[in-house]
Amino acid sequence: MEKGYVVFARANQSRVQRLLIPLLLLIALLSLGIFKLPHHSPPASYEPAILKHCRSLKQAPGPPPNFHKRKQSDRFASGTKPTLIKNAKIWTGRNNGTHILHGDILLDKGLIMGVGHFGTASYGNDLTVINAGGRWVSPGIVDIHSHLGDAPSPALDGAEDDNSIKGTILPWMRSLDGLNTHDDSYALSISGGVTTSLVLPGSADAIGGQAYVIKLRKTTERSPSSMLLEPPYQINASDPWDSSIPPRWRHMKHACGENPSSVYSATRMDTMWAFRQAYNKAKHIMKQQDEYCSKAETGNIRDLGDFPEDLQWESLVDVLRGKVKVNIHCYEAVDLGGVVRLSNEFQFPIAAFHHASETYLTPELLKRAYGKPPAIALFATNARYKRESYRGSEFAPRILAENGFTVLMKSDHPVLDSRHLLYEAQQAYYYGLPENLALAAITSNSAEIMGMGHRIGYIKKGWDADLVIWDSHPLALGATPVQVFIDGIPQLQSPYVSDKPPTFQKSPKVPNFDKEAQLTLDYDGLPPLNPVKAAKLMIFTNVSNVFVRSSGTVKSIYSTTARVGGVVVSRNGRLLCTGNQSACLTDAVLGSEVDYQLVVDLKGGSIEPALTSYGAPLGLEHINQEPSTNDGFVFEPLSQHIPKILGGSIVRAVDGLLFDTRDSLYAYRAGVTTGITAPSHYGFFFGLGTAFSTGASHRLESGSVLQEVTALHTAIGFDDTPSVSTQIATLRKLLITPPQGSAGIWFKKVSEGSLTLVVETHSADVIATLLVLKAEIETAKGTTIKLTISGANEAHLLAEYLGEANVGVLVYPRPFPTTWDRRRIAPGPPLSLNAVQQLIAHNVTVGLMIAEVWEARNLPFDVAWTSLDVNGTLGKEEAIALGSVNVEKLLGVKVEAQDADLVARGYSGDSLFPGKVVGVLSPRKGVVEFF
Ligand SMILES: *[C@@H]1O[C@H](CO)[C@@H](O)[C@H](O)[C@H]1NC(C)=O
Ligand SMILES: *[C@@H]1O[C@H](CO)[C@@H](O)[C@H](O)[C@H]1NC(C)=O
Ligand SMILES: *[C@@H]1O[C@H](CO)[C@@H](O)[C@H](O)[C@H]1NC(C)=O
Ligand SMILES: *[C@@H]1O[C@H](CO)[C@@H](O)[C@H](O)[C@H]1NC(C)=O
Ligand SMILES: *[C@@H]1O[C@H](CO)[C@@H](O)[C@H](O)[C@H]1NC(C)=O
Ligand SMILES: *[C@@H]1O[C@H](CO)[C@@H](O)[C@H](O)[C@H]1NC(C)=O
């Protein structure tokens, strides 16, 4: 079978051999039956190759019948020691993820050799024994949608290989051919428990090409193909043509809607026609093949000529033969409908719809797809970034599961960092997807939908030894691997693990969102989000904790573990009394307003400072990829022509504010009630930031703008012209000799030390230069400059110097090496100490930031997760400060503590999942608002 290949592999030795090659190749091709000998009568017992091939066309893909009798994995790396994991709580993946077992797991020969209780005497001293100490063990995470390797990180122009734009129908492209083995993400994603990914081509084309399943670990061969899991035989033309071996699953990417339309200036109608034309072509080839085979099978082999085959279309023919898992990027009802029609017209099944933001609105449509209903692969809360995802909902996973669909969570790495695919499952669980299905969505079910459920996605005897030992329940926020095994090989060297309380081993308690999920359906995905104003006098009962702001910090003013809880009384959104019933429920406190009071039972919840979002254009855009819904971008003063009419004026973000955006309102409901935003920009720029209420309806409403001008913002970047040193030179000039016009006035304020300068940059080299520049200007002017670095992926490398210079930083809670200038991240547990922890150790003021507007609502998760990642070095107060007072301090926002919003949050157990926000106490607006 593999002769042809061997010839190629050795084809560079002697001249004789070179001459032999064409001949050997011909023989090999003959043996494969590609060309037939014209007058050859086979012996009676011999089955002609072509008949074997015809028979294999009809074979269903999958593992060979004796697969589970294997004694060793085909991926076993010799020298790998057997391992016994003792005393584990094992989530096996069986019974829809409801099967949990306490016991041991034995790994050997790349396989799981035992689960539960068994003898290991035969291993003697060979066995590495790990005591899991009762911790959770799950199968390795399986990502159904990744561009790992094809879109490697840090991104460099030389290695962007996930989309061909040579046409919209390209079934012959193969993601394997672009798989870079040096992506920093392999190790990072493994550190989040990811062991297998389906690497799909990008979504620029209607048919972007074939996809491949890889395991993420390093191999001794260091080649892309050695990373593949059960590659289809077509990859090196080693097709067995042997009906005793079933073919392996193949995988393909399709996309509909905006992406293929925009790349090819086409419309949805063009794209659907392109699909139909391609499938029609494949259908004709299949028909010719079937006719050929039926003739061959009735004995007429001689005069048939060549087997009808076309390398460009063979993979699409295999789709029609049901041998390919087709994964389709498709969002809206209009596109889902088109593809469901296509699947019925050409009779091929769809493995999964991806992104799929309107699938939860159209279950009946999806059930009509050819064959069986597709699985649905989703992001948890990443939505509204384009029109197609405008109706995306956090409740989609639970609604789809309720309708009987297989729900998968996916990363689309590097769109989301697949290291945190578990977080997607945790959020789906938080918003109502049952626990068993949330874990299945990234393990057993994703493995099944890939056609790999016979070997990965479960902890079962005979399955691949891919598993994760977690430091806590895998659905608990911040769950981190203590160890990850791939093919039985431990992947983490001396992992950094934070101490977690024992309560983190239990399934986390989450809020009930039944009402919100129903409203989302009732309103076609756009439920009303605006808050409702409540009574002037509010009484919160059964309150367990009260935190407030106090001179630039957060402090606890009340805490009880008593079952009755405490009482908080507020009037016009201001705290009036905090304490027990006998202290607060008195005539002196309540006055004569008893008729107008409203009592809310917080059931053990808390009152705490509202959070503040920064980093994305929150309040400047409704739908990121729709220019007509956005404020737009400022001019780049160094590379664009700025119209004279602007003179020396400076842009203020406050003038571009758009209220009532869904992302702002979602943030408000999550207790993130302030947004601080700088003007949107590409490269070097300058402009004035602003602070606003995310719950306000318009600029004229009282309390809508908190501070018109907050700080002066600029950015130093590598991806733009002119040079970084030119950008620094410009900044130096602006600060030392401020120009005429209004811009100059603001730069003067910075050099005088009365206005904060925020520089968005990541590189430690640029940050170091900025510290030098700061000192230079301070010396020249005799002032102290207020400088803040935002982004700051590499700031931890200079923690000591930042601390000394009193320069604070705003950082992403989970850094990622997106580009070269930000590649030296501190990835945090289990790979390193967290960056925040390193910075705080040097007294650097740290705030958390986001990159895209949909993330604003998730800040409470970021705050809680960061507090877990810093291994107990921050108290609850300091953790809240990371997402509130610190952010404001670093961005020049002055808020009087008594005027700042507080949120009333329901109880959510000990897991640190943020409780559901019941209401916002807003002294500035003079009200309490409810949802
Ligand atoms: C898993 O759940 C699905 C739908 O919820 C159901 O159709 C299926 O039978 C279940 N399978 C098992 C093994 O319980
Ligand atoms: C060709 O690929 C198959 C997997 O599909 C593999 O088993 C075989 O070893 C490969 N042949 C060569 C020569 O690499
Ligand atoms: C976390 O803190 C505990 C207790 O202070 C310490 O024993 C452990 O080594 C710390 N872990 C890391 C990774 O620093
Ligand atoms: C209620 O609080 C007041 C003031 O803090 C305290 O003196 C009193 O003992 C408390 N009463 C109860 C029943 O706990
Ligand atoms: C207060 O809330 C806790 C936690 O939800 C609950 O266990 C307790 O029964 C509640 N107490 C009252 C008096 O409602
Ligand atoms: C941080 O600040 C504290 C309190 O002011 C001080 O004791 C400590 O030495 C400082 N640490 C560093 C690394 O500067």
PDB file of C-alpha atoms in Angstrom, residues 4-147:
ATOM      1  CA  GLY A   4       4.614   4.683  -3.739  1.00  0.00           C
ATOM      2  CA  TYR A   5       5.330   6.776  -0.687  1.00  0.00           C
ATOM      3  CA  VAL A   6       8.527   4.994   0.236  1.00  0.00           C
ATOM      4  CA  VAL A   7       9.860   5.689  -3.223  1.00  0.00           C
ATOM      5  CA  PHE A   8       9.254   9.410  -2.756  1.00  0.00           C
ATOM      6  CA  ALA A   9      10.863   9.401   0.623  1.00  0.00           C
ATOM      7  CA  ARG A  10      14.144   8.049  -0.670  1.00  0.00           C
ATOM      8  CA  ALA A  11      14.118   9.888  -3.948  1.00  0.00           C
ATOM      9  CA  ASN A  12      17.382  11.744  -3.743  1.00  0.00           C
ATOM     10  CA  GLN A  13      20.105   9.155  -3.612  1.00  0.00           C
ATOM     11  CA  SER A  14      21.804   7.813  -6.699  1.00  0.00           C
ATOM     12  CA  ARG A  15      21.314   8.455 -10.339  1.00  0.00           C
ATOM     13  CA  VAL A  16      20.319   4.850 -10.854  1.00  0.00           C
ATOM     14  CA  GLN A  17      17.727   5.217  -8.203  1.00  0.00           C
ATOM     15  CA  ARG A  18      16.480   8.409  -9.775  1.00  0.00           C
ATOM     16  CA  LEU A  19      15.976   6.621 -13.037  1.00  0.00           C
ATOM     17  CA  LEU A  20      14.259   3.820 -11.247  1.00  0.00           C
ATOM     18  CA  ILE A  21      11.788   6.113  -9.585  1.00  0.00           C
ATOM     19  CA  PRO A  22       9.391   6.633 -12.494  1.00  0.00           C
ATOM     20  CA  LEU A  23       9.328   2.920 -13.038  1.00  0.00           C
ATOM     21  CA  LEU A  24       8.748   2.071  -9.387  1.00  0.00           C
ATOM     22  CA  LEU A  25       6.127   4.773  -9.212  1.00  0.00           C
ATOM     23  CA  LEU A  26       4.300   3.281 -12.145  1.00  0.00           C
ATOM     24  CA  ILE A  27       4.392  -0.129 -10.489  1.00  0.00           C
ATOM     25  CA  ALA A  28       3.107   1.368  -7.290  1.00  0.00           C
ATOM     26  CA  LEU A  29       0.286   3.145  -9.073  1.00  0.00           C
ATOM     27  CA  LEU A  30      -0.569  -0.053 -10.881  1.00  0.00           C
ATOM     28  CA  SER A  31      -0.736  -1.876  -7.584  1.00  0.00           C
ATOM     29  CA  LEU A  32      -3.069   0.822  -6.297  1.00  0.00           C
ATOM     30  CA  GLY A  33      -5.233   0.202  -9.336  1.00  0.00           C
ATOM     31  CA  ILE A  34      -5.105   3.778 -10.569  1.00  0.00           C
ATOM     32  CA  PHE A  35      -4.133   2.648 -14.044  1.00  0.00           C
ATOM     33  CA  LYS A  36      -5.306  -0.757 -15.061  1.00  0.00           C
ATOM     34  CA  LEU A  37      -3.396  -3.286 -17.107  1.00  0.00           C
ATOM     35  CA  PRO A  38      -5.554  -3.664 -20.186  1.00  0.00           C
ATOM     36  CA  HIS A  39      -5.381  -7.419 -20.807  1.00  0.00           C
ATOM     37  CA  HIS A  40      -4.896  -8.967 -17.467  1.00  0.00           C
ATOM     38  CA  SER A  41      -7.257 -11.698 -16.322  1.00  0.00           C
ATOM     39  CA  PRO A  42      -7.039 -12.127 -12.587  1.00  0.00           C
ATOM     40  CA  PRO A  43      -6.998 -15.569 -11.039  1.00  0.00           C
ATOM     41  CA  ALA A  44     -10.375 -16.662  -9.692  1.00  0.00           C
ATOM     42  CA  SER A  45      -9.393 -16.219  -6.023  1.00  0.00           C
ATOM     43  CA  TYR A  46      -7.981 -12.750  -6.596  1.00  0.00           C
ATOM     44  CA  GLU A  47     -10.221  -9.747  -6.100  1.00  0.00           C
ATOM     45  CA  PRO A  48      -9.241  -7.010  -8.503  1.00  0.00           C
ATOM     46  CA  ALA A  49      -8.133  -3.827  -6.747  1.00  0.00           C
ATOM     47  CA  ILE A  50     -10.882  -1.872  -8.384  1.00  0.00           C
ATOM     48  CA  LEU A  51     -13.545  -4.107  -6.904  1.00  0.00           C
ATOM     49  CA  LYS A  52     -11.994  -3.676  -3.479  1.00  0.00           C
ATOM     50  CA  HIS A  53     -12.030   0.016  -4.061  1.00  0.00           C
ATOM     51  CA  CYS A  54     -15.661  -0.021  -5.161  1.00  0.00           C
ATOM     52  CA  ARG A  55     -16.521  -1.947  -2.036  1.00  0.00           C
ATOM     53  CA  SER A  56     -14.594   0.479   0.174  1.00  0.00           C
ATOM     54  CA  LEU A  57     -16.555   3.408  -1.272  1.00  0.00           C
ATOM     55  CA  LYS A  58     -19.623   2.118   0.516  1.00  0.00           C
ATOM     56  CA  GLN A  59     -17.890   1.592   3.832  1.00  0.00           C
ATOM     57  CA  ALA A  60     -18.847   3.653   6.815  1.00  0.00           C
ATOM     58  CA  PRO A  61     -15.935   5.427   8.495  1.00  0.00           C
ATOM     59  CA  GLY A  62     -14.868   4.567  12.001  1.00  0.00           C
ATOM     60  CA  PRO A  63     -12.464   2.437  13.993  1.00  0.00           C
ATOM     61  CA  PRO A  64     -11.744  -1.133  12.929  1.00  0.00           C
ATOM     62  CA  PRO A  65     -13.961  -3.698  14.713  1.00  0.00           C
ATOM     63  CA  ASN A  66     -11.130  -4.914  16.941  1.00  0.00           C
ATOM     64  CA  PHE A  67     -10.016  -1.392  17.876  1.00  0.00           C
ATOM     65  CA  HIS A  68     -10.749  -1.781  21.572  1.00  0.00           C
ATOM     66  CA  LYS A  69      -8.633  -4.902  21.768  1.00  0.00           C
ATOM     67  CA  ARG A  70      -5.546  -2.757  21.196  1.00  0.00           C
ATOM     68  CA  LYS A  71      -2.776  -3.285  23.753  1.00  0.00           C
ATOM     69  CA  GLN A  72      -0.896  -0.122  22.885  1.00  0.00           C
ATOM     70  CA  SER A  73      -1.832   3.216  21.368  1.00  0.00           C
ATOM     71  CA  ASP A  74      -0.620   3.996  17.863  1.00  0.00           C
ATOM     72  CA  ARG A  75       0.614   7.234  19.460  1.00  0.00           C
ATOM     73  CA  PHE A  76       2.511   5.557  22.296  1.00  0.00           C
ATOM     74  CA  ALA A  77       5.882   7.238  22.770  1.00  0.00           C
ATOM     75  CA  SER A  78       8.327   4.551  23.753  1.00  0.00           C
ATOM     76  CA  GLY A  79       9.930   5.166  27.097  1.00  0.00           C
ATOM     77  CA  THR A  80       6.753   6.624  28.606  1.00  0.00           C
ATOM     78  CA  LYS A  81       6.490   5.274  32.140  1.00  0.00           C
ATOM     79  CA  PRO A  82       3.254   3.733  33.373  1.00  0.00           C
ATOM     80  CA  THR A  83       1.407   5.975  35.852  1.00  0.00           C
ATOM     81  CA  LEU A  84      -1.092   5.216  38.576  1.00  0.00           C
ATOM     82  CA  ILE A  85      -3.337   8.087  39.651  1.00  0.00           C
ATOM     83  CA  LYS A  86      -4.747   7.162  43.033  1.00  0.00           C
ATOM     84  CA  ASN A  87      -7.716   8.462  44.943  1.00  0.00           C
ATOM     85  CA  ALA A  88      -9.402  10.533  42.247  1.00  0.00           C
ATOM     86  CA  LYS A  89     -12.955  11.718  41.758  1.00  0.00           C
ATOM     87  CA  ILE A  90     -13.401  10.669  38.157  1.00  0.00           C
ATOM     88  CA  TRP A  91     -15.765  12.350  35.746  1.00  0.00           C
ATOM     89  CA  THR A  92     -15.838   9.556  33.172  1.00  0.00           C
ATOM     90  CA  GLY A  93     -18.051  11.143  30.524  1.00  0.00           C
ATOM     91  CA  ARG A  94     -20.350   8.114  30.478  1.00  0.00           C
ATOM     92  CA  ASN A  95     -24.154   8.374  30.634  1.00  0.00           C
ATOM     93  CA  ASN A  96     -24.240  11.860  29.220  1.00  0.00           C
ATOM     94  CA  GLY A  97     -21.668  12.969  31.736  1.00  0.00           C
ATOM     95  CA  THR A  98     -23.608  11.840  34.790  1.00  0.00           C
ATOM     96  CA  HIS A  99     -21.251   8.991  35.716  1.00  0.00           C
ATOM     97  CA  ILE A 100     -18.811   9.783  38.534  1.00  0.00           C
ATOM     98  CA  LEU A 101     -16.479   7.305  40.129  1.00  0.00           C
ATOM     99  CA  HIS A 102     -14.118   7.418  43.103  1.00  0.00           C
ATOM    100  CA  GLY A 103     -11.008   5.380  42.511  1.00  0.00           C
ATOM    101  CA  ASP A 104      -7.731   4.998  40.668  1.00  0.00           C
ATOM    102  CA  ILE A 105      -6.665   5.290  37.038  1.00  0.00           C
ATOM    103  CA  LEU A 106      -3.847   3.324  35.461  1.00  0.00           C
ATOM    104  CA  LEU A 107      -2.080   4.697  32.382  1.00  0.00           C
ATOM    105  CA  ASP A 108       0.275   2.613  30.264  1.00  0.00           C
ATOM    106  CA  LYS A 109       1.231   2.243  26.595  1.00  0.00           C
ATOM    107  CA  GLY A 110      -0.560   5.513  25.858  1.00  0.00           C
ATOM    108  CA  LEU A 111      -3.837   4.012  27.053  1.00  0.00           C
ATOM    109  CA  ILE A 112      -6.062   4.007  30.100  1.00  0.00           C
ATOM    110  CA  MET A 113      -5.518   0.472  31.375  1.00  0.00           C
ATOM    111  CA  GLY A 114      -7.766   0.573  34.418  1.00  0.00           C
ATOM    112  CA  VAL A 115     -10.404   2.796  36.010  1.00  0.00           C
ATOM    113  CA  GLY A 116     -11.738   2.246  39.522  1.00  0.00           C
ATOM    114  CA  HIS A 117     -10.175  -0.475  41.641  1.00  0.00           C
ATOM    115  CA  PHE A 118      -7.721  -2.986  40.239  1.00  0.00           C
ATOM    116  CA  GLY A 119      -4.420  -4.651  41.026  1.00  0.00           C
ATOM    117  CA  THR A 120      -1.098  -3.219  39.834  1.00  0.00           C
ATOM    118  CA  ALA A 121       1.270  -5.799  41.316  1.00  0.00           C
ATOM    119  CA  SER A 122       2.600  -6.784  37.909  1.00  0.00           C
ATOM    120  CA  TYR A 123       4.096  -3.295  37.476  1.00  0.00           C
ATOM    121  CA  GLY A 124       6.415  -3.634  40.467  1.00  0.00           C
ATOM    122  CA  ASN A 125       8.517  -0.495  40.970  1.00  0.00           C
ATOM    123  CA  ASP A 126       8.028   0.719  37.416  1.00  0.00           C
ATOM    124  CA  LEU A 127       4.926   2.632  38.276  1.00  0.00           C
ATOM    125  CA  THR A 128       4.884   6.394  38.856  1.00  0.00           C
ATOM    126  CA  VAL A 129       2.229   6.901  41.526  1.00  0.00           C
ATOM    127  CA  ILE A 130       0.374  10.201  41.871  1.00  0.00           C
ATOM    128  CA  ASN A 131      -2.013  10.754  44.736  1.00  0.00           C
ATOM    129  CA  ALA A 132      -4.833  12.931  43.437  1.00  0.00           C
ATOM    130  CA  GLY A 133      -5.974  13.487  47.012  1.00  0.00           C
ATOM    131  CA  GLY A 134      -9.643  13.170  46.106  1.00  0.00           C
ATOM    132  CA  ARG A 135      -9.333  15.805  43.379  1.00  0.00           C
ATOM    133  CA  TRP A 136     -11.392  15.790  40.205  1.00  0.00           C
ATOM    134  CA  VAL A 137     -10.043  14.089  37.127  1.00  0.00           C
ATOM    135  CA  SER A 138     -11.683  14.639  33.746  1.00  0.00           C
ATOM    136  CA  PRO A 139     -10.890  13.545  30.218  1.00  0.00           C
ATOM    137  CA  GLY A 140      -8.605  15.936  28.353  1.00  0.00           C
ATOM    138  CA  ILE A 141     -10.489  18.846  26.811  1.00  0.00           C
ATOM    139  CA  VAL A 142     -11.389  18.421  23.154  1.00  0.00           C
ATOM    140  CA  ASP A 143     -11.828  21.623  21.152  1.00  0.00           C
ATOM    141  CA  ILE A 144     -14.092  21.207  18.130  1.00  0.00           C
ATOM    142  CA  HIS A 145     -13.103  24.545  16.572  1.00  0.00           C
ATOM    143  CA  SER A 146      -9.539  25.781  16.583  1.00  0.00           C
ATOM    144  CA  HIS A 147      -7.030  27.469  14.289  1.00  0.00           C
TER     145      HIS A 147
END
